[in-house]
PDB file of C-alpha atoms in Angstrom:
ATOM      1  CA  MET A 113     160.525  99.915 187.641  1.00 44.00           C
ATOM      2  CA  GLN A 114     158.911  96.837 185.082  1.00 58.00           C
ATOM      3  CA  ASN A 115     156.141  94.786 186.340  1.00 78.00           C
ATOM      4  CA  GLN A 116     157.701  91.767 188.101  1.00 92.00           C
ATOM      5  CA  ILE A 117     155.904  88.897 186.780  1.00 97.00           C
ATOM      6  CA  THR A 118     156.131  85.313 188.104  1.00 98.00           C
ATOM      7  CA  TYR A 119     155.920  82.397 185.735  1.00 98.00           C
ATOM      8  CA  LEU A 120     155.470  78.675 186.678  1.00 98.00           C
ATOM      9  CA  ILE A 121     156.349  76.012 183.996  1.00 98.00           C
ATOM     10  CA  THR A 122     155.629  72.228 185.154  1.00 98.00           C
ATOM     11  CA  GLY A 123     158.071  69.931 183.295  1.00 98.00           C
ATOM     12  CA  GLY A 124     160.538  72.879 183.252  1.00 98.00           C
ATOM     13  CA  ALA A 125     163.190  70.560 183.232  1.00 97.00           C
ATOM     14  CA  GLY A 126     162.590  68.605 179.927  1.00 94.00           C
ATOM     15  CA  ASN A 127     162.964  69.850 176.024  1.00 94.00           C
ATOM     16  CA  VAL A 128     160.578  72.735 175.515  1.00 97.00           C
ATOM     17  CA  GLY A 129     159.986  73.786 179.168  1.00 98.00           C
ATOM     18  CA  SER A 130     163.908  74.581 179.981  1.00 98.00           C
ATOM     19  CA  THR A 131     164.028  76.561 176.372  1.00 98.00           C
ATOM     20  CA  LEU A 132     160.823  78.613 177.477  1.00 98.00           C
ATOM     21  CA  ALA A 133     162.412  79.094 181.003  1.00 98.00           C
ATOM     22  CA  LYS A 134     165.490  80.619 179.197  1.00 98.00           C
ATOM     23  CA  HIS A 135     163.973  82.521 177.013  1.00 98.00           C
ATOM     24  CA  LEU A 136     161.401  83.897 179.732  1.00 98.00           C
ATOM     25  CA  ALA A 137     164.339  85.047 182.146  1.00 98.00           C
ATOM     26  CA  SER A 138     166.237  86.926 179.330  1.00 97.00           C
ATOM     27  CA  ASP A 139     164.046  89.454 181.240  1.00 96.00           C
ATOM     28  CA  LYS A 140     165.339  90.068 184.218  1.00 96.00           C
ATOM     29  CA  SER A 141     162.249  90.983 185.945  1.00 96.00           C
ATOM     30  CA  ASN A 142     160.561  88.112 185.411  1.00 98.00           C
ATOM     31  CA  THR A 143     160.836  85.185 188.306  1.00 98.00           C
ATOM     32  CA  ILE A 144     160.169  81.619 186.885  1.00 98.00           C
ATOM     33  CA  ILE A 145     159.746  78.857 188.890  1.00 98.00           C
ATOM     34  CA  ILE A 146     159.989  75.531 187.805  1.00 98.00           C
ATOM     35  CA  VAL A 147     158.457  72.452 188.394  1.00 98.00           C
ATOM     36  CA  ASP A 148     159.594  68.640 187.355  1.00 98.00           C
ATOM     37  CA  ASN A 149     159.321  65.156 189.388  1.00 97.00           C
ATOM     38  CA  LEU A 150     162.809  64.481 187.052  1.00 95.00           C
ATOM     39  CA  SER A 151     161.293  61.290 185.536  1.00 91.00           C
ATOM     40  CA  THR A 152     162.053  62.176 181.863  1.00 88.00           C
ATOM     41  CA  GLY A 153     163.299  66.041 182.349  1.00 92.00           C
ATOM     42  CA  SER A 154     166.853  66.542 183.373  1.00 94.00           C
ATOM     43  CA  LEU A 155     168.389  68.951 185.931  1.00 96.00           C
ATOM     44  CA  ASN A 156     171.298  69.576 183.379  1.00 95.00           C
ATOM     45  CA  LYS A 157     168.425  71.286 181.043  1.00 96.00           C
ATOM     46  CA  VAL A 158     167.233  73.868 183.974  1.00 97.00           C
ATOM     47  CA  PRO A 159     168.644  77.461 183.122  1.00 97.00           C
ATOM     48  CA  LYS A 160     171.439  78.082 186.052  1.00 97.00           C
ATOM     49  CA  LEU A 161     170.368  81.867 185.975  1.00 97.00           C
ATOM     50  CA  ASP A 162     168.965  84.183 189.289  1.00 97.00           C
ATOM     51  CA  ASN A 163     165.593  84.401 188.522  1.00 98.00           C
ATOM     52  CA  VAL A 164     164.865  80.579 187.913  1.00 98.00           C
ATOM     53  CA  LYS A 165     164.390  78.407 190.729  1.00 98.00           C
ATOM     54  CA  PHE A 166     164.009  74.793 190.327  1.00 98.00           C
ATOM     55  CA  ILE A 167     161.501  72.429 192.833  1.00 98.00           C
ATOM     56  CA  LYS A 168     161.498  68.716 192.504  1.00 98.00           C
ATOM     57  CA  ALA A 169     157.880  68.040 192.951  1.00 98.00           C
ATOM     58  CA  ASN A 170     155.306  65.707 191.395  1.00 97.00           C
ATOM     59  CA  VAL A 171     152.326  67.909 189.539  1.00 98.00           C
ATOM     60  CA  ASN A 172     150.118  64.605 189.407  1.00 97.00           C
ATOM     61  CA  THR A 173     150.342  64.269 193.722  1.00 98.00           C
ATOM     62  CA  TYR A 174     148.291  67.531 194.920  1.00 98.00           C
ATOM     63  CA  ASN A 175     150.476  67.540 198.648  1.00 98.00           C
ATOM     64  CA  ASP A 176     153.557  68.273 196.318  1.00 97.00           C
ATOM     65  CA  ILE A 177     152.137  70.350 194.418  1.00 98.00           C
ATOM     66  CA  ALA A 178     149.732  72.748 196.609  1.00 98.00           C
ATOM     67  CA  PRO A 179     152.805  74.035 198.775  1.00 98.00           C
ATOM     68  CA  VAL A 180     154.339  75.524 195.035  1.00 98.00           C
ATOM     69  CA  PHE A 181     151.058  77.840 194.624  1.00 98.00           C
ATOM     70  CA  ALA A 182     150.627  78.550 198.307  1.00 97.00           C
ATOM     71  CA  ARG A 183     154.403  79.827 198.488  1.00 97.00           C
ATOM     72  CA  TYR A 184     154.372  82.409 194.550  1.00 97.00           C
ATOM     73  CA  ASP A 185     151.762  84.412 193.633  1.00 97.00           C
ATOM     74  CA  PHE A 186     151.977  83.087 189.892  1.00 98.00           C
ATOM     75  CA  ASP A 187     150.696  85.595 187.160  1.00 98.00           C
ATOM     76  CA  TYR A 188     150.757  82.645 184.302  1.00 98.00           C
ATOM     77  CA  VAL A 189     151.316  79.119 184.634  1.00 98.00           C
ATOM     78  CA  PHE A 190     152.496  76.866 181.620  1.00 98.00           C
ATOM     79  CA  HIS A 191     151.418  73.448 182.222  1.00 98.00           C
ATOM     80  CA  TYR A 192     154.204  71.388 180.388  1.00 98.00           C
ATOM     81  CA  ALA A 193     154.549  68.226 181.853  1.00 97.00           C
ATOM     82  CA  ALA A 194     154.037  65.081 180.942  1.00 94.00           C
ATOM     83  CA  MET A 195     154.861  61.176 180.132  1.00 89.00           C
ATOM     84  CA  VAL A 196     156.123  61.433 176.671  1.00 84.00           C
ATOM     85  CA  GLY A 197     158.036  59.521 174.184  1.00 78.00           C
ATOM     86  CA  VAL A 198     156.054  57.143 171.996  1.00 76.00           C
ATOM     87  CA  LYS A 199     157.559  54.014 173.067  1.00 80.00           C
ATOM     88  CA  ARG A 200     157.590  55.187 176.825  1.00 85.00           C
ATOM     89  CA  THR A 201     153.861  55.726 176.795  1.00 87.00           C
ATOM     90  CA  LEU A 202     152.809  52.717 175.043  1.00 85.00           C
ATOM     91  CA  GLU A 203     154.719  50.903 177.796  1.00 90.00           C
ATOM     92  CA  ASN A 204     153.095  52.502 180.487  1.00 88.00           C
ATOM     93  CA  PRO A 205     149.503  53.402 179.937  1.00 89.00           C
ATOM     94  CA  MET A 206     148.779  53.578 183.914  1.00 92.00           C
ATOM     95  CA  SER A 207     151.025  56.140 184.484  1.00 90.00           C
ATOM     96  CA  VAL A 208     150.235  58.424 181.312  1.00 93.00           C
ATOM     97  CA  LEU A 209     146.585  58.623 182.496  1.00 95.00           C
ATOM     98  CA  GLU A 210     147.672  59.732 185.977  1.00 96.00           C
ATOM     99  CA  ASP A 211     148.789  62.968 184.230  1.00 96.00           C
ATOM    100  CA  ILE A 212     145.232  63.740 184.085  1.00 97.00           C
ATOM    101  CA  GLU A 213     145.551  64.567 187.833  1.00 98.00           C
ATOM    102  CA  GLY A 214     148.088  67.112 187.617  1.00 98.00           C
ATOM    103  CA  ILE A 215     146.194  68.810 184.947  1.00 98.00           C
ATOM    104  CA  LYS A 216     143.489  69.107 187.534  1.00 98.00           C
ATOM    105  CA  ASN A 217     145.551  69.977 190.106  1.00 98.00           C
ATOM    106  CA  VAL A 218     147.042  72.913 188.212  1.00 98.00           C
ATOM    107  CA  LEU A 219     143.718  74.137 187.198  1.00 98.00           C
ATOM    108  CA  SER A 220     142.193  74.497 190.617  1.00 98.00           C
ATOM    109  CA  LEU A 221     145.317  75.818 192.326  1.00 98.00           C
ATOM    110  CA  SER A 222     145.368  78.485 188.970  1.00 98.00           C
ATOM    111  CA  LYS A 223     141.847  79.172 189.661  1.00 97.00           C
ATOM    112  CA  ASN A 224     141.923  79.445 193.572  1.00 94.00           C
ATOM    113  CA  SER A 225     145.056  81.823 193.382  1.00 97.00           C
ATOM    114  CA  GLY A 226     144.494  84.343 190.792  1.00 94.00           C
ATOM    115  CA  VAL A 227     146.541  83.056 188.324  1.00 98.00           C
ATOM    116  CA  LYS A 228     145.593  84.982 185.018  1.00 98.00           C
ATOM    117  CA  ARG A 229     146.141  82.507 182.446  1.00 98.00           C
ATOM    118  CA  VAL A 230     146.894  78.563 182.135  1.00 98.00           C
ATOM    119  CA  PHE A 231     149.065  77.382 179.133  1.00 98.00           C
ATOM    120  CA  TYR A 232     148.845  73.897 177.955  1.00 98.00           C
ATOM    121  CA  SER A 233     151.046  71.532 176.156  1.00 98.00           C
ATOM    122  CA  SER A 234     148.715  69.266 174.120  1.00 97.00           C
ATOM    123  CA  SER A 235     150.259  67.491 171.014  1.00 95.00           C
ATOM    124  CA  SER A 236     149.630  66.612 167.582  1.00 94.00           C
ATOM    125  CA  GLU A 237     148.557  63.216 168.788  1.00 92.00           C
ATOM    126  CA  VAL A 238     145.349  64.462 169.580  1.00 94.00           C
ATOM    127  CA  TYR A 239     144.417  64.642 165.527  1.00 94.00           C
ATOM    128  CA  GLY A 240     145.178  60.521 165.662  1.00 89.00           C
ATOM    129  CA  GLU A 241     145.435  59.452 161.865  1.00 86.00           C
ATOM    130  CA  PRO A 242     145.001  62.112 159.436  1.00 83.00           C
ATOM    131  CA  PHE A 243     141.920  63.124 158.262  1.00 86.00           C
ATOM    132  CA  GLU A 244     142.933  66.158 156.612  1.00 92.00           C
ATOM    133  CA  ILE A 245     146.248  67.565 155.738  1.00 92.00           C
ATOM    134  CA  PRO A 246     147.159  70.511 156.707  1.00 95.00           C
ATOM    135  CA  GLN A 247     145.190  69.343 160.325  1.00 95.00           C
ATOM    136  CA  ASN A 248     143.226  72.630 161.148  1.00 96.00           C
ATOM    137  CA  GLU A 249     142.623  73.602 165.048  1.00 97.00           C
ATOM    138  CA  ASN A 250     138.912  73.579 164.099  1.00 95.00           C
ATOM    139  CA  THR A 251     138.333  71.151 161.318  1.00 93.00           C
ATOM    140  CA  THR A 252     140.114  68.396 161.875  1.00 94.00           C
ATOM    141  CA  PRO A 253     138.860  65.988 164.374  1.00 92.00           C
ATOM    142  CA  LEU A 254     140.317  64.964 167.211  1.00 92.00           C
ATOM    143  CA  ASN A 255     140.375  61.153 166.416  1.00 88.00           C
ATOM    144  CA  SER A 256     143.320  59.642 169.051  1.00 83.00           C
ATOM    145  CA  ARG A 257     143.000  56.428 170.461  1.00 84.00           C
ATOM    146  CA  LEU A 258     146.102  55.824 172.431  1.00 88.00           C
ATOM    147  CA  PRO A 259     146.425  56.788 176.114  1.00 92.00           C
ATOM    148  CA  TYR A 260     148.636  59.422 175.505  1.00 93.00           C
ATOM    149  CA  ALA A 261     146.428  61.205 172.965  1.00 92.00           C
ATOM    150  CA  ILE A 262     143.655  60.629 175.200  1.00 94.00           C
ATOM    151  CA  VAL A 263     144.837  62.441 177.905  1.00 96.00           C
ATOM    152  CA  LYS A 264     146.099  65.731 176.013  1.00 96.00           C
ATOM    153  CA  ASN A 265     142.053  65.346 174.423  1.00 96.00           C
ATOM    154  CA  VAL A 266     141.099  65.306 177.777  1.00 97.00           C
ATOM    155  CA  GLY A 267     143.638  67.931 179.015  1.00 98.00           C
ATOM    156  CA  GLU A 268     141.685  70.428 176.684  1.00 98.00           C
ATOM    157  CA  ALA A 269     138.384  69.908 177.862  1.00 98.00           C
ATOM    158  CA  PHE A 270     139.112  70.073 181.474  1.00 98.00           C
ATOM    159  CA  PHE A 271     140.877  73.714 180.200  1.00 98.00           C
ATOM    160  CA  LYS A 272     138.053  74.902 178.263  1.00 98.00           C
ATOM    161  CA  SER A 273     135.867  73.558 181.185  1.00 98.00           C
ATOM    162  CA  TYR A 274     137.308  75.754 183.781  1.00 98.00           C
ATOM    163  CA  TYR A 275     137.178  78.873 181.618  1.00 98.00           C
ATOM    164  CA  GLN A 276     133.345  77.829 181.106  1.00 98.00           C
ATOM    165  CA  GLU A 277     132.836  77.318 184.905  1.00 98.00           C
ATOM    166  CA  TYR A 278     135.389  79.545 186.385  1.00 98.00           C
ATOM    167  CA  GLY A 279     136.670  82.018 183.998  1.00 98.00           C
ATOM    168  CA  LEU A 280     139.995  80.744 184.226  1.00 98.00           C
ATOM    169  CA  GLU A 281     141.842  81.831 180.528  1.00 98.00           C
ATOM    170  CA  TYR A 282     143.524  79.522 179.000  1.00 98.00           C
ATOM    171  CA  THR A 283     145.436  79.019 175.459  1.00 98.00           C
ATOM    172  CA  ILE A 284     146.143  75.466 174.211  1.00 98.00           C
ATOM    173  CA  PHE A 285     148.929  74.667 172.005  1.00 98.00           C
ATOM    174  CA  ARG A 286     149.058  71.620 169.907  1.00 98.00           C
ATOM    175  CA  PHE A 287     152.798  70.717 169.408  1.00 97.00           C
ATOM    176  CA  PHE A 288     154.089  68.939 166.314  1.00 95.00           C
ATOM    177  CA  ASN A 289     157.897  67.666 166.409  1.00 93.00           C
ATOM    178  CA  THR A 290     159.815  70.161 168.347  1.00 95.00           C
ATOM    179  CA  TYR A 291     163.558  69.496 168.272  1.00 96.00           C
ATOM    180  CA  GLY A 292     166.573  71.465 169.929  1.00 95.00           C
ATOM    181  CA  PRO A 293     169.722  71.222 171.839  1.00 93.00           C
ATOM    182  CA  ASN A 294     167.751  69.678 175.527  1.00 91.00           C
ATOM    183  CA  GLN A 295     165.977  66.972 173.366  1.00 90.00           C
ATOM    184  CA  SER A 296     166.522  63.669 174.367  1.00 84.00           C
ATOM    185  CA  GLU A 297     167.516  60.829 172.491  1.00 81.00           C
ATOM    186  CA  ASP A 298     164.478  58.876 172.609  1.00 78.00           C
ATOM    187  CA  PHE A 299     163.073  61.093 169.887  1.00 87.00           C
ATOM    188  CA  VAL A 300     163.515  60.894 165.905  1.00 91.00           C
ATOM    189  CA  LEU A 301     165.899  63.486 164.693  1.00 95.00           C
ATOM    190  CA  PRO A 302     168.256  64.196 167.828  1.00 94.00           C
ATOM    191  CA  ARG A 303     168.493  59.806 167.503  1.00 94.00           C
ATOM    192  CA  PHE A 304     169.397  59.809 163.540  1.00 96.00           C
ATOM    193  CA  LEU A 305     171.682  62.859 163.887  1.00 96.00           C
ATOM    194  CA  LYS A 306     173.913  61.389 166.684  1.00 95.00           C
ATOM    195  CA  LEU A 307     174.264  57.996 164.887  1.00 96.00           C
ATOM    196  CA  ALA A 308     174.839  60.024 161.486  1.00 96.00           C
ATOM    197  CA  LEU A 309     177.551  61.552 163.335  1.00 95.00           C
ATOM    198  CA  GLN A 310     179.016  58.224 164.247  1.00 96.00           C
ATOM    199  CA  ASP A 311     178.498  56.962 161.392  1.00 97.00           C
ATOM    200  CA  LYS A 312     176.622  53.986 162.643  1.00 97.00           C
ATOM    201  CA  ASP A 313     173.353  52.447 160.717  1.00 97.00           C
ATOM    202  CA  ILE A 314     170.131  54.529 161.029  1.00 96.00           C
ATOM    203  CA  ASN A 315     167.101  52.573 161.722  1.00 95.00           C
ATOM    204  CA  ILE A 316     163.414  53.226 160.400  1.00 95.00           C
ATOM    205  CA  TYR A 317     160.579  51.357 161.149  1.00 91.00           C
ATOM    206  CA  GLY A 318     158.580  50.598 157.816  1.00 91.00           C
ATOM    207  CA  ASP A 319     159.132  52.208 154.661  1.00 93.00           C
ATOM    208  CA  GLY A 320     160.278  55.307 156.208  1.00 93.00           C
ATOM    209  CA  LEU A 321     157.072  57.177 154.220  1.00 93.00           C
ATOM    210  CA  GLN A 322     155.264  58.497 157.069  1.00 92.00           C
ATOM    211  CA  THR A 323     155.429  61.987 157.238  1.00 91.00           C
ATOM    212  CA  ARG A 324     156.253  64.471 160.003  1.00 92.00           C
ATOM    213  CA  SER A 325     157.123  68.413 160.287  1.00 93.00           C
ATOM    214  CA  PHE A 326     159.951  69.211 162.674  1.00 96.00           C
ATOM    215  CA  CYS A 327     159.839  72.375 164.209  1.00 97.00           C
ATOM    216  CA  TYR A 328     163.146  74.269 165.991  1.00 98.00           C
ATOM    217  CA  VAL A 329     162.508  74.958 169.746  1.00 98.00           C
ATOM    218  CA  ASP A 330     163.145  78.503 169.537  1.00 97.00           C
ATOM    219  CA  ASP A 331     160.471  78.792 167.012  1.00 98.00           C
ATOM    220  CA  ASN A 332     157.977  77.134 169.445  1.00 98.00           C
ATOM    221  CA  VAL A 333     158.916  78.821 172.530  1.00 98.00           C
ATOM    222  CA  ASP A 334     159.030  82.541 170.610  1.00 98.00           C
ATOM    223  CA  THR A 335     155.227  81.469 169.672  1.00 98.00           C
ATOM    224  CA  CYS A 336     154.004  80.498 172.991  1.00 98.00           C
ATOM    225  CA  ILE A 337     155.708  83.632 174.424  1.00 98.00           C
ATOM    226  CA  LYS A 338     154.351  86.085 172.235  1.00 98.00           C
ATOM    227  CA  ALA A 339     150.769  83.924 172.664  1.00 98.00           C
ATOM    228  CA  ILE A 340     151.029  85.461 176.287  1.00 98.00           C
ATOM    229  CA  THR A 341     150.125  89.524 175.207  1.00 97.00           C
ATOM    230  CA  ASP A 342     148.332  88.608 171.860  1.00 98.00           C
ATOM    231  CA  LYS A 343     144.806  88.898 172.564  1.00 97.00           C
ATOM    232  CA  SER A 344     143.800  86.562 169.771  1.00 97.00           C
ATOM    233  CA  CYS A 345     145.366  83.679 171.578  1.00 98.00           C
ATOM    234  CA  ILE A 346     143.252  83.906 174.807  1.00 98.00           C
ATOM    235  CA  ASN A 347     140.918  81.372 174.849  1.00 98.00           C
ATOM    236  CA  GLU A 348     142.261  79.595 171.794  1.00 98.00           C
ATOM    237  CA  VAL A 349     143.882  76.539 170.545  1.00 98.00           C
ATOM    238  CA  LEU A 350     147.038  76.862 168.355  1.00 98.00           C
ATOM    239  CA  ASN A 351     149.004  74.378 166.289  1.00 98.00           C
ATOM    240  CA  VAL A 352     152.620  75.050 166.750  1.00 98.00           C
ATOM    241  CA  GLY A 353     154.969  73.484 164.384  1.00 97.00           C
ATOM    242  CA  SER A 354     156.382  73.294 160.913  1.00 97.00           C
ATOM    243  CA  ASP A 355     153.966  73.080 157.951  1.00 95.00           C
ATOM    244  CA  LEU A 356     156.723  71.498 155.870  1.00 95.00           C
ATOM    245  CA  GLU A 357     155.871  67.893 155.695  1.00 93.00           C
ATOM    246  CA  GLN A 358     158.430  65.404 154.920  1.00 92.00           C
ATOM    247  CA  THR A 359     158.954  61.613 155.030  1.00 95.00           C
ATOM    248  CA  ILE A 360     161.382  60.036 158.069  1.00 95.00           C
ATOM    249  CA  LEU A 361     163.063  58.566 154.985  1.00 96.00           C
ATOM    250  CA  SER A 362     163.926  62.338 153.312  1.00 96.00           C
ATOM    251  CA  LEU A 363     164.764  62.936 157.087  1.00 96.00           C
ATOM    252  CA  ALA A 364     167.240  60.523 157.597  1.00 97.00           C
ATOM    253  CA  GLN A 365     168.465  61.542 154.077  1.00 97.00           C
ATOM    254  CA  THR A 366     169.184  64.930 155.154  1.00 96.00           C
ATOM    255  CA  ILE A 367     170.844  64.514 157.948  1.00 96.00           C
ATOM    256  CA  ILE A 368     173.314  62.008 156.531  1.00 97.00           C
ATOM    257  CA  LYS A 369     173.874  64.291 153.775  1.00 96.00           C
ATOM    258  CA  LEU A 370     174.557  67.388 156.010  1.00 96.00           C
ATOM    259  CA  THR A 371     176.984  65.366 157.944  1.00 95.00           C
ATOM    260  CA  ASN A 372     179.214  64.098 155.256  1.00 96.00           C
ATOM    261  CA  SER A 373     178.299  60.529 157.295  1.00 96.00           C
ATOM    262  CA  LYS A 374     178.810  56.799 156.070  1.00 97.00           C
ATOM    263  CA  SER A 375     175.582  56.053 157.820  1.00 96.00           C
ATOM    264  CA  ASN A 376     173.337  53.248 156.104  1.00 97.00           C
ATOM    265  CA  ILE A 377     169.481  53.488 156.333  1.00 96.00           C
ATOM    266  CA  VAL A 378     168.366  50.020 157.749  1.00 97.00           C
ATOM    267  CA  HIS A 379     164.479  49.187 157.785  1.00 96.00           C
ATOM    268  CA  LEU A 380     162.934  47.407 160.409  1.00 93.00           C
ATOM    269  CA  PRO A 381     159.409  46.141 160.518  1.00 91.00           C
ATOM    270  CA  ALA A 382     156.695  48.686 160.996  1.00 88.00           C
ATOM    271  CA  LEU A 383     155.451  49.545 164.481  1.00 79.00           C
ATOM    272  CA  GLU A 384     152.188  47.828 165.562  1.00 72.00           C
ATOM    273  CA  GLU A 385     150.680  51.191 167.179  1.00 68.00           C
ATOM    274  CA  GLY A 386     151.930  54.487 167.396  1.00 63.00           C
ATOM    275  CA  ASP A 387     153.187  55.278 164.259  1.00 71.00           C
ATOM    276  CA  MET A 388     150.902  58.131 162.830  1.00 79.00           C
ATOM    277  CA  ALA A 389     151.004  57.886 158.718  1.00 85.00           C
ATOM    278  CA  ARG A 390     151.001  61.384 158.128  1.00 89.00           C
ATOM    279  CA  ARG A 391     151.130  64.524 160.505  1.00 90.00           C
ATOM    280  CA  CYS A 392     151.445  68.192 158.983  1.00 93.00           C
ATOM    281  CA  PRO A 393     149.651  71.378 161.156  1.00 96.00           C
ATOM    282  CA  ASP A 394     147.765  74.246 159.492  1.00 97.00           C
ATOM    283  CA  THR A 395     150.243  76.733 160.651  1.00 97.00           C
ATOM    284  CA  SER A 396     148.743  80.072 159.462  1.00 97.00           C
ATOM    285  CA  LYS A 397     147.526  80.978 163.491  1.00 97.00           C
ATOM    286  CA  MET A 398     150.882  80.384 164.498  1.00 98.00           C
ATOM    287  CA  LYS A 399     152.427  82.380 161.810  1.00 97.00           C
ATOM    288  CA  LYS A 400     150.390  85.669 162.486  1.00 98.00           C
ATOM    289  CA  VAL A 401     151.302  85.163 166.407  1.00 98.00           C
ATOM    290  CA  LEU A 402     155.132  84.558 165.666  1.00 98.00           C
ATOM    291  CA  GLY A 403     155.305  87.212 162.827  1.00 97.00           C
ATOM    292  CA  ARG A 404     158.272  85.737 161.449  1.00 96.00           C
ATOM    293  CA  ASP A 405     159.583  82.873 159.274  1.00 95.00           C
ATOM    294  CA  LEU A 406     160.388  79.523 160.769  1.00 96.00           C
ATOM    295  CA  MET A 407     164.323  78.393 160.782  1.00 96.00           C
ATOM    296  CA  SER A 408     164.592  75.829 157.950  1.00 96.00           C
ATOM    297  CA  LEU A 409     165.395  72.116 158.812  1.00 95.00           C
ATOM    298  CA  GLU A 410     168.847  72.406 157.414  1.00 95.00           C
ATOM    299  CA  GLU A 411     169.770  75.235 159.128  1.00 97.00           C
ATOM    300  CA  GLY A 412     167.990  74.035 162.462  1.00 96.00           C
ATOM    301  CA  VAL A 413     170.033  70.389 162.049  1.00 95.00           C
ATOM    302  CA  LEU A 414     173.678  72.645 161.369  1.00 95.00           C
ATOM    303  CA  LYS A 415     172.781  74.106 164.690  1.00 95.00           C
ATOM    304  CA  LEU A 416     172.678  70.956 166.588  1.00 95.00           C
ATOM    305  CA  VAL A 417     175.577  69.776 164.646  1.00 93.00           C
ATOM    306  CA  LYS A 418     177.486  72.647 166.256  1.00 94.00           C
ATOM    307  CA  HIS A 419     175.854  72.262 169.893  1.00 92.00           C
ATOM    308  CA  TYR A 420     177.028  68.394 169.503  1.00 89.00           C
ATOM    309  CA  SER A 421     180.441  69.102 168.711  1.00 84.00           C
ATOM    310  CA  LYS A 422     180.995  71.567 171.998  1.00 80.00           C
ATOM    311  CA  LEU A 423     180.045  68.221 174.111  1.00 74.00           C
TER     312      LEU A 423
END
């Protein structure tokens, strides 16, 4: 019989967490426990599988999450719960800062219950305004200013400190824009795509020359799962994303072209804050772990079109 492995995924009702759960659950010997308070996640995204169990709880509240650790012996913990979305995080800075409690809860409970390693979803936002492109895990300074990015940065420091102090092993993933069927329309790619499919105007903040790179969720999740057994990822930081940089304007144009849309692009005033000029990761570490090519943007967008047409 295969070794039974029990995973905890906090924030598992979100885009990346739910996809991770689905991929891990494809091995029937795995048990996956998802914890989410459903503030931004959705029950519809949680895989309906025998070896996946959902518990509604707030990881930021110790008395909510402690009983979950008491009930299950977790081998690995993926701490993905966080308040997300530029607009939402800018409007609710105090709620963002409360996520520090969740980080501390997960680490202290993991340390005391024999968890082998904790995985943390940090963010490209920790890099702040671009200092160098591509952004490298070891050489790019973390000069974040916004509450969301600061919390991710603080989180990284907690994970490293827990290893130093208690020997609790970690892997930190710095996620760059990850899109897929379960991503909400708060995010740029699904928002543009849904507007294009309805021939509605696509609004862009500023000139649209700010850049991002877009990673299909399966590429993200496959990398994170391979990191479980890849020894080079232990106590390391890993950029997870695509290294193909493109402007928001060209993203809109590509989507309009791929969907044969009649949408017009409308430029709105630039955002006051939170809209970094450039984002592009150095993915050399990720590529070694994943061991295959990433899905192209065109292929990913067409996959999403197919998905939306079935809804």
